[in-house]
Amino acid sequence: MSLAIDAIARIVDGDLIGPASSSQIEFLLFDSRQLKFPQRTLFFAIEGVRQDGHDFIPDLYAAGVTAFMVSKKIDSQGLPDAVFIEVDDVIHALQLLAESHRAHFDMPVIGITGSNGKTIVKEWLVQLLAPWFYIVKTPKSYNSQIGVPFSVWQLNDDCELAIFEAGISRPGEMVNLEKIIKPTLGIFTNIGSAHDEGFIDRAQKIREKCQLFKRCELVVVCLDHEEVFDALRRAGIPTYTWSRKNRNADLYLKVDTASQNTMFNYRTSIEQGVLSIPFKDPGSIENACHCMAVLSVLGEKIDSYSVVFKHLSPIEMRLDVREGVNGCIVVNDAYSADIESLSAALSFAKYQTNQRQKTIILTDFLQQSQPLDQLYARVARLLIEHAFNRVIGIGSEIQKIASFLPDEVERIFYKSVDELVVAVDSTMFQDELILIKGARSFALEQIAQLLSRKRHRTVLEINLAALARNLKTFESLLNGGTKIMAMVKAAAYGSGSTEIARFLASRNIDYLAVAYPDEGIELRKSGIQLPIMVLNVDASQVDLLQTYDLEPEVYSVPQLKSMVNFSWQADLPLNVHLKLETGMNRLGFIEEDIAEIGDLLRNSNHLEVVSLFSHLAASELAEEDDFSRRQIERFDRFADLLEALIPYRPLRHILNSHGIVRHPYAQYDMVRLGIGMYGIGIPELGSLERVHTLKSTVSQLKDVYPGDTIGYGRMERVKSPMRLAIVGVGYADGLIRKAGNRRYAVVLNGMRSEIVGNICMDMIMVDVTNLPDIVVGMSVTIFGKWPTVEALAKAADTIPYEVFTNLSERIKRIYTYD
């Protein structure tokens, strides 16, 4: 929807200054860095505390913008085509324009307020409802006096449902936002301490927030939040209530967190049922309850959405780990600043590296009711406890921490992020851990980007929290005392062996296994101290095993002889693992080798057999269970014979991920976990979560027409007008070429988009003809929760193992913990 510049001037009661113009405005702008369509953009010159939007007018004019909303007299010399709408208050004018725009639309509008959870509830509602409704929503967390008008300006004639957040920090603000949003349905998520300092007391803050709902048909509220419910009732605002305590609520729920997922038993006046979500924290449980209540209010059956609830995704406000400049590890948690989240981030960070040097970049703790001296004394104690060597503070209050830090802790303070950006020299950071922690309003993400190693835009996200939950699932299947050997060969199935090994060590895994000595050496150099078995070793590498305390798999008599000779000549002990052939017919001793094995071991005082093991050939196949049982019986017999020849009892292990589930009677002393850790290929364990998400971005959009062809070999011949998105991932990244030519579909904006034509070395072309709102820079999911890596493997006539191990080193790995 566009609006003439003179019509806008009338709406905001402004003076139109400049040459007559027929400009049609489609886009509103207040951040000059976000300029996209200059000829159709109106720039709002907002005066801020540190910056004045009027100062950016010349540069924007040079970039093609000719329409400006201003509150100062502008010298138009050098700006001959510029048109200015002069008003007393630019923000108020923006709000008037948005209010007028909202009046043109009659559709359900959901308004969300509360202290916490607004953004997550909004995003989860979009995940639930987007397949059935064309939704306009608040971008990111645009819920302020400036953000809300820009959110509402997105409304258009195609919109079927709108979801907007509203946040306030002082009395009188919500009245403005209510006029702009004009919600028909409300959600009051909860009330907490955020922004307490802007109000006389908590009761006043609740009353102010309730102003958003004065024209709502219903407001979703938790009946257990008595202060909030009572305020709504006293204001005469109709409510739809949910409760975990009161059976008289409109939606009554029983919650069970005993399993890997959270289970809900719910009941309304028209339905009852059971569903689950993949989160267990109290905030996620509350957010899901709000979403269920909204579905019920909208007349939807909650049960129809159970599959979507089960696969709800976390939003991007989460902690992640990145490869940094100069050998650094960057832990980015630039979304909140409070004691609880700082403590969690510090605990997470300590497992990410063995580097002794640790730096934290920390902002002011905004809107905290605790006295500042007490607050920063607590922060300092946490940093000392976690052995941080340097504190880089940003803001006006953070300097108070200095008096609580010991002299040996370096401290540097900056007034703003911009000041730090100017001061940062990459040589300031060398081989250290850098934790970035601060309130969202400081926009620390630019610091995270600055300190991250610049790499390919295609990224593999590895969710360590999901990995931890998967480990717990497998541990629950094991007998007491059964050890776990985790397979981290082939860069931990493409995940990054060092990072995964470090995380597994923090989870008290007993053993690691790698394919080659080089992989084990890399782990040792990274400070990994767990025992490491090496699957493939030749005689020339035995000295490396001793140097780096690695334990080889031994599978033949000649190999065993070389190990015995080395340990004897070096007069050094060597731990080995004997691989026994039981039916795989790959590597392994055969039973005819038993006598010679016994002779060699009896004559060596330096060689110790740590374990005897074998490998099931078809543990995942029910039709091969008899064969698997015969393998296990053969292993028992073989191991018994060998143990009779040595004066001690080695560990035994034969089960892989599938075997743990399907043959639990053969756990012995240890099991080996591989791809099952990552939530892949074990359908019997429905609680496993997918750990990997491969993402790229849209590089360009292109329209093609009948008669055109697409890609190498002209494999796609266009029969009707088509819009393509060019995505920056290709076979050089490991995307298998067989998946091209519409055999596989990636996901953009929650919708499938088929790969058209052949997959190129560095990019793919996907069909987005029928997908709305696709823009350059948009995230594209190659595989993850949906679409799955199994679907990609099927399209490429291969298996998930090959997909993972094909992933190129140039893909950036990001480790998240939701």
XYZ file of C-alpha atoms in Angstrom, residues 2-5 22-26 40-41:
11
model
C 1.353 3.423 -0.930
C 0.365 6.919 0.145
C 1.006 10.270 -1.492
C 3.402 12.565 0.325
C 3.749 13.223 -6.678
C 5.890 10.862 -4.640
C 4.167 7.707 -3.431
C 5.500 6.416 -0.110
C 5.612 2.675 0.574
C 9.582 5.188 -2.253
C 10.917 5.830 1.257
